[in-house]
């Protein structure tokens, strides 16, 4: 990616919330991967232009020969429809997680991307964080006895961002990336809608039958925080020390996407990533069904 680009891929950003705004900033700044990309415009309910970048209609973005890539940064509930439209229009797609709110939809869209010969990339900036790099080093070669991961944050609208197992899929991705494929033992969902409060408690186990609990708790006044506890045969790990600031994680994700556009990822790497993503989406769906069957 250090070579001078022979061509630039025209990009449109769909949705200009937090992630979309960071994406637009990265596309406009002089980074090695941005040299391969040309920001053409954004699609949004907002009107006008943002820092000189023009708003364009969805129809124009889909039909334009200039637009070759779509960054989908809208609400999770809209991802599936946007991905399908842009793939059918022959565009490469980068989408913020979760790519869909069902396993079947994700499998169908991946098949569509393969039919069209296009890159479909689901962002996972949580795997590019300093905390995750620290954890990965800490757990390697160790036998897990049991573990837990609790995430707290303010309220989140399920209609826009999906069931908590989907909106919190980055935590599930951490656990799968650290300990391998997991199976569901049980799950419960406690909700007080009038208080905008919810707590999802999930019991998982590793292939070696070690128990892992994952809890998502959201409500007014709850600060965004992650608490973890992993017990190994050789000792314990309680929470992550301050391992530095997470710099440019969306840009690092863009670098990975551009490498895919340039054909610099092996089939084996792409297959392993797809397998992990589909495993996590499948688990999220299983958790949702388990909780809903017990309401």
Tab-separated table of C-alpha atoms in Angstrom:
chain	number	residue	atom	x	y	z
A	1	UNK	CA	0.000	0.000	0.000
A	2	UNK	CA	3.085	2.235	0.065
A	3	UNK	CA	3.147	2.341	-3.743
A	4	UNK	CA	1.721	5.342	-5.585
A	5	UNK	CA	-1.887	4.490	-6.493
A	6	UNK	CA	-2.543	3.874	-10.175
A	7	UNK	CA	-6.200	4.729	-9.619
A	8	UNK	CA	-8.517	5.998	-6.897
A	9	UNK	CA	-11.775	4.357	-5.840
A	10	UNK	CA	-14.646	6.849	-5.637
A	11	UNK	CA	-16.332	6.658	-2.199
A	12	UNK	CA	-19.713	7.714	-0.853
A	13	UNK	CA	-20.411	7.730	2.918
A	14	UNK	CA	-23.955	6.770	3.939
A	15	UNK	CA	-24.863	8.270	7.325
A	16	UNK	CA	-22.876	11.061	8.945
A	17	UNK	CA	-23.205	10.353	12.663
A	18	UNK	CA	-20.152	9.654	14.833
A	19	UNK	CA	-18.683	6.863	12.681
A	20	UNK	CA	-19.594	8.518	9.373
A	21	UNK	CA	-18.010	11.827	10.415
A	22	UNK	CA	-14.764	10.065	11.419
A	23	UNK	CA	-14.784	8.172	8.110
A	24	UNK	CA	-15.151	11.430	6.152
A	25	UNK	CA	-12.318	13.035	8.121
A	26	UNK	CA	-10.016	10.069	7.445
A	27	UNK	CA	-10.891	10.049	3.739
A	28	UNK	CA	-9.963	13.726	3.423
A	29	UNK	CA	-6.689	13.561	5.351
A	30	UNK	CA	-3.391	12.478	3.754
A	31	UNK	CA	-2.994	8.848	4.869
A	32	UNK	CA	-1.484	5.986	2.834
A	33	UNK	CA	-4.859	4.222	2.434
A	34	UNK	CA	-6.736	7.487	1.721
A	35	UNK	CA	-4.478	8.010	-1.308
A	36	UNK	CA	-6.355	5.125	-2.950
A	37	UNK	CA	-9.773	6.650	-2.190
A	38	UNK	CA	-11.600	9.711	-3.421
A	39	UNK	CA	-14.513	11.020	-1.316
A	40	UNK	CA	-17.266	11.986	-3.747
A	41	UNK	CA	-20.081	12.805	-1.351
A	42	UNK	CA	-22.345	11.630	1.454
A	43	UNK	CA	-25.921	10.340	1.695
A	44	UNK	CA	-27.872	11.605	4.702
A	45	UNK	CA	-31.116	13.079	5.957
A	46	UNK	CA	-29.116	16.237	6.687
A	47	UNK	CA	-29.230	18.874	3.970
A	48	UNK	CA	-26.439	20.775	2.229
A	49	UNK	CA	-22.707	20.128	2.470
A	50	UNK	CA	-20.334	19.246	5.320
A	51	UNK	CA	-16.896	20.893	5.268
A	52	UNK	CA	-17.150	21.306	1.511
A	53	UNK	CA	-18.255	17.701	0.858
A	54	UNK	CA	-21.501	17.596	-1.102
A	55	UNK	CA	-24.608	15.668	-0.149
A	56	UNK	CA	-25.836	13.378	-2.938
A	57	UNK	CA	-29.034	11.372	-3.243
A	58	UNK	CA	-29.061	7.613	-2.693
A	59	UNK	CA	-30.253	7.170	-6.298
A	60	UNK	CA	-27.279	9.160	-7.655
A	61	UNK	CA	-24.837	7.266	-5.411
A	62	UNK	CA	-26.167	3.932	-6.710
A	63	UNK	CA	-26.188	4.919	-10.387
A	64	UNK	CA	-22.984	7.005	-10.551
A	65	UNK	CA	-20.088	5.422	-12.450
A	66	UNK	CA	-17.760	7.544	-10.290
A	67	UNK	CA	-18.918	5.854	-7.061
A	68	UNK	CA	-17.221	2.456	-6.688
A	69	UNK	CA	-17.301	2.112	-2.887
A	70	UNK	CA	-19.972	2.719	-0.224
A	71	UNK	CA	-19.204	3.198	3.474
A	72	UNK	CA	-22.404	2.253	5.362
A	73	UNK	CA	-22.370	4.201	8.656
A	74	UNK	CA	-26.121	4.464	9.257
A	75	UNK	CA	-28.248	2.894	11.998
A	76	UNK	CA	-27.848	-0.895	12.250
A	77	UNK	CA	-31.468	-1.553	11.270
A	78	UNK	CA	-30.804	-0.029	7.809
A	79	UNK	CA	-27.502	-1.828	7.064
A	80	UNK	CA	-28.943	-4.877	5.309
A	81	UNK	CA	-30.995	-2.857	2.825
A	82	UNK	CA	-28.137	-0.450	1.989
A	83	UNK	CA	-25.596	-3.275	1.550
A	84	UNK	CA	-27.951	-5.126	-0.811
A	85	UNK	CA	-28.627	-2.003	-2.890
A	86	UNK	CA	-24.959	-1.070	-3.268
A	87	UNK	CA	-23.799	-4.624	-4.049
A	88	UNK	CA	-26.559	-4.963	-6.659
A	89	UNK	CA	-25.328	-1.672	-8.138
A	90	UNK	CA	-21.836	-3.198	-8.439
A	91	UNK	CA	-20.154	-1.279	-5.597
A	92	UNK	CA	-17.707	-2.497	-2.941
A	93	UNK	CA	-19.073	-2.092	0.610
A	94	UNK	CA	-17.540	-1.250	3.995
A	95	UNK	CA	-20.154	-1.463	6.773
A	96	UNK	CA	-19.970	-0.672	10.478
A	97	UNK	CA	-20.839	-3.647	12.705
A	98	UNK	CA	-23.236	-5.403	12.876
A	99	UNK	CA	-23.587	-5.848	9.121
A	100	UNK	CA	-27.079	-7.317	9.584
A	101	UNK	CA	-29.481	-8.230	12.370
A	102	UNK	CA	-29.820	-11.864	11.261
A	103	UNK	CA	-27.438	-14.637	10.240
A	104	UNK	CA	-29.411	-15.580	7.105
A	105	UNK	CA	-29.238	-12.003	5.776
A	106	UNK	CA	-25.464	-11.863	6.325
A	107	UNK	CA	-24.962	-15.191	4.513
A	108	UNK	CA	-27.130	-14.019	1.619
A	109	UNK	CA	-25.255	-10.710	1.306
A	110	UNK	CA	-21.867	-12.443	1.373
A	111	UNK	CA	-23.046	-14.739	-1.443
A	112	UNK	CA	-24.213	-11.665	-3.370
A	113	UNK	CA	-20.814	-9.959	-2.888
A	114	UNK	CA	-19.069	-13.098	-4.170
A	115	UNK	CA	-21.397	-13.299	-7.191
A	116	UNK	CA	-20.697	-9.647	-8.013
A	117	UNK	CA	-16.947	-9.987	-7.363
A	118	UNK	CA	-17.064	-7.174	-4.785
A	119	UNK	CA	-15.485	-6.677	-1.351
A	120	UNK	CA	-17.899	-6.785	1.598
A	121	UNK	CA	-16.072	-5.672	4.737
A	122	UNK	CA	-17.561	-5.480	8.231
A	123	UNK	CA	-15.702	-3.023	10.486
A	124	UNK	CA	-14.421	-4.328	13.811
A	125	UNK	CA	-12.439	-1.478	15.378
A	126	UNK	CA	-12.648	-3.198	18.780
A	127	UNK	CA	-10.060	-5.702	17.500
A	128	UNK	CA	-7.727	-2.789	16.675
A	129	UNK	CA	-7.788	-1.343	20.212
A	130	UNK	CA	-4.732	-1.304	22.474
A	131	UNK	CA	-6.729	-3.135	25.184
A	132	UNK	CA	-7.463	-6.016	22.820
A	133	UNK	CA	-3.801	-6.273	21.742
A	134	UNK	CA	-2.867	-6.454	25.448
A	135	UNK	CA	-5.479	-9.158	26.158
A	136	UNK	CA	-4.470	-11.205	23.128
A	137	UNK	CA	-0.893	-11.352	24.429
A	138	UNK	CA	-2.068	-12.134	27.970
A	139	UNK	CA	-4.306	-15.099	27.120
A	140	UNK	CA	-2.120	-16.813	24.510
A	141	UNK	CA	-1.172	-20.359	25.528
A	142	UNK	CA	-3.174	-20.200	28.777
A	143	UNK	CA	-5.927	-22.625	29.852
A	144	UNK	CA	-9.102	-20.716	30.729
A	145	UNK	CA	-10.994	-21.958	33.798
A	146	UNK	CA	-13.767	-19.323	33.702
A	147	UNK	CA	-14.293	-15.736	32.658
A	148	UNK	CA	-16.709	-12.817	32.567
A	149	UNK	CA	-17.151	-9.616	30.583
A	150	UNK	CA	-19.557	-6.870	31.698
A	151	UNK	CA	-20.270	-3.808	29.578
A	152	UNK	CA	-22.247	-0.823	30.864
A	153	UNK	CA	-23.477	2.222	28.929
A	154	UNK	CA	-26.364	4.639	28.532
A	155	UNK	CA	-29.674	3.591	26.896
A	156	UNK	CA	-29.745	2.468	23.263
A	157	UNK	CA	-32.866	2.188	21.080
A	158	UNK	CA	-33.408	-1.422	20.036
A	159	UNK	CA	-35.517	-0.371	17.018
A	160	UNK	CA	-32.522	1.450	15.538
A	161	UNK	CA	-29.577	-0.623	16.761
A	162	UNK	CA	-31.003	-4.119	17.153
A	163	UNK	CA	-31.344	-6.584	20.009
A	164	UNK	CA	-28.574	-6.143	22.671
A	165	UNK	CA	-26.694	-9.232	21.436
A	166	UNK	CA	-26.359	-7.489	18.040
A	167	UNK	CA	-25.722	-3.922	19.247
A	168	UNK	CA	-23.122	-5.370	21.651
A	169	UNK	CA	-21.569	-7.750	19.141
A	170	UNK	CA	-18.129	-6.155	19.535
A	171	UNK	CA	-17.913	-7.642	23.059
A	172	UNK	CA	-18.909	-11.059	21.725
A	173	UNK	CA	-16.264	-10.661	19.001
A	174	UNK	CA	-13.632	-10.016	21.689
A	175	UNK	CA	-14.566	-13.237	23.507
A	176	UNK	CA	-14.586	-15.327	20.309
A	177	UNK	CA	-11.297	-13.805	19.111
A	178	UNK	CA	-9.664	-14.529	22.480
A	179	UNK	CA	-11.077	-17.992	23.252
A	180	UNK	CA	-12.298	-19.481	19.963
A	181	UNK	CA	-15.802	-20.465	18.916
A	182	UNK	CA	-18.370	-20.464	21.739
A	183	UNK	CA	-21.681	-22.183	22.345
A	184	UNK	CA	-24.727	-20.786	24.121
A	185	UNK	CA	-25.752	-22.331	27.458
A	186	UNK	CA	-28.475	-19.872	28.520
A	187	UNK	CA	-29.483	-16.201	28.308
A	188	UNK	CA	-31.852	-13.843	30.104
A	189	UNK	CA	-33.057	-10.327	29.392
A	190	UNK	CA	-34.327	-8.047	32.154
A	191	UNK	CA	-36.079	-4.921	30.851
A	192	UNK	CA	-37.763	-1.891	32.403
A	193	UNK	CA	-38.767	0.073	29.331
A	194	UNK	CA	-40.313	2.899	31.331
A	195	UNK	CA	-36.881	3.459	32.943
A	196	UNK	CA	-34.953	2.873	29.661
A	197	UNK	CA	-33.104	0.093	31.505
A	198	UNK	CA	-32.066	-3.342	30.282
A	199	UNK	CA	-29.684	-6.087	31.395
A	200	UNK	CA	-28.814	-9.057	29.199
A	201	UNK	CA	-26.974	-11.927	30.885
A	202	UNK	CA	-25.505	-14.620	28.627
A	203	UNK	CA	-23.829	-17.871	29.710
A	204	UNK	CA	-21.463	-19.264	27.092
A	205	UNK	CA	-18.874	-22.008	27.048
A	206	UNK	CA	-15.686	-22.625	25.107
A	207	UNK	CA	-15.023	-25.772	23.083
A	208	UNK	CA	-13.233	-27.102	26.197
A	209	UNK	CA	-16.416	-26.430	28.237
A	210	UNK	CA	-14.960	-23.495	30.214
A	211	UNK	CA	-17.781	-21.106	31.256
A	212	UNK	CA	-17.836	-17.496	30.073
A	213	UNK	CA	-20.461	-14.962	31.103
A	214	UNK	CA	-21.237	-11.869	29.027
A	215	UNK	CA	-23.425	-9.104	30.476
A	216	UNK	CA	-24.689	-5.955	28.719
A	217	UNK	CA	-26.286	-3.442	31.101
A	218	UNK	CA	-27.685	-0.172	29.770
A	219	UNK	CA	-29.627	2.616	31.414
A	220	UNK	CA	-29.634	6.318	32.319
A	221	UNK	CA	-26.632	7.288	34.444
A	222	UNK	CA	-24.591	4.193	33.545
A	223	UNK	CA	-21.150	5.191	32.350
A	224	UNK	CA	-19.584	3.522	29.305
A	225	UNK	CA	-17.297	0.946	30.905
A	226	UNK	CA	-15.931	-2.538	30.428
A	227	UNK	CA	-15.180	-4.889	33.329
A	228	UNK	CA	-13.552	-8.244	32.749
A	229	UNK	CA	-12.264	-11.143	34.784
A	230	UNK	CA	-10.483	-14.168	33.339
A	231	UNK	CA	-9.223	-17.038	35.514
A	232	UNK	CA	-6.578	-19.371	34.113
A	233	UNK	CA	-4.810	-22.405	35.540
A	234	UNK	CA	-1.726	-20.176	35.768
A	235	UNK	CA	-3.333	-17.112	37.393
A	236	UNK	CA	-6.003	-14.447	36.944
A	237	UNK	CA	-6.556	-11.279	34.965
A	238	UNK	CA	-8.878	-8.675	36.483
A	239	UNK	CA	-9.594	-5.793	34.109
A	240	UNK	CA	-7.141	-4.227	31.696
A	241	UNK	CA	-4.510	-1.740	32.873
A	242	UNK	CA	-4.258	1.607	31.117
A	243	UNK	CA	-2.434	0.555	27.965
A	244	UNK	CA	-2.566	3.837	26.079
A	245	UNK	CA	-4.912	5.775	23.839
A	246	UNK	CA	-6.665	4.094	20.920
A	247	UNK	CA	-5.378	6.190	18.040
A	248	UNK	CA	-6.896	6.189	14.554
A	249	UNK	CA	-8.740	2.882	14.918
A	250	UNK	CA	-11.179	3.716	12.104
A	251	UNK	CA	-8.226	4.621	9.897
A	252	UNK	CA	-6.577	1.271	10.730
A	253	UNK	CA	-9.819	-0.416	9.683
A	254	UNK	CA	-9.792	1.579	6.423
A	255	UNK	CA	-6.242	0.358	5.791
A	256	UNK	CA	-7.503	-3.242	6.043
A	257	UNK	CA	-10.373	-2.462	3.656
A	258	UNK	CA	-8.044	-0.917	1.068
A	259	UNK	CA	-5.758	-3.955	1.283
A	260	UNK	CA	-8.827	-6.063	0.410
A	261	UNK	CA	-9.668	-3.764	-2.516
A	262	UNK	CA	-6.096	-4.224	-3.776
A	263	UNK	CA	-6.270	-8.011	-3.413
A	264	UNK	CA	-3.615	-8.084	-0.686
A	265	UNK	CA	-5.496	-10.461	1.654
A	266	UNK	CA	-5.138	-14.205	1.150
A	267	UNK	CA	-8.211	-16.404	0.600
A	268	UNK	CA	-7.352	-18.144	3.877
A	269	UNK	CA	-7.369	-14.841	5.848
A	270	UNK	CA	-10.655	-13.740	4.250
A	271	UNK	CA	-12.292	-17.125	4.944
A	272	UNK	CA	-11.196	-17.083	8.617
A	273	UNK	CA	-12.570	-13.553	9.090
A	274	UNK	CA	-15.878	-14.440	7.407
A	275	UNK	CA	-16.187	-17.590	9.559
A	276	UNK	CA	-15.663	-15.554	12.765
A	277	UNK	CA	-18.143	-12.840	11.743
A	278	UNK	CA	-20.847	-15.364	10.807
A	279	UNK	CA	-20.220	-17.331	14.011
A	280	UNK	CA	-20.734	-14.163	16.099
A	281	UNK	CA	-23.877	-13.144	14.175
A	282	UNK	CA	-25.225	-16.694	14.566
A	283	UNK	CA	-24.587	-16.601	18.330
A	284	UNK	CA	-26.236	-13.161	18.618
A	285	UNK	CA	-29.326	-14.503	16.841
A	286	UNK	CA	-29.393	-17.612	19.048
A	287	UNK	CA	-29.184	-15.396	22.170
A	288	UNK	CA	-32.054	-13.224	20.894
A	289	UNK	CA	-34.248	-16.281	20.205
A	290	UNK	CA	-33.397	-17.777	23.625
A	291	UNK	CA	-34.337	-14.558	25.464
A	292	UNK	CA	-37.530	-14.023	23.438
A	293	UNK	CA	-38.705	-17.609	23.983
A	294	UNK	CA	-38.631	-16.990	27.742
A	295	UNK	CA	-40.585	-13.760	27.823
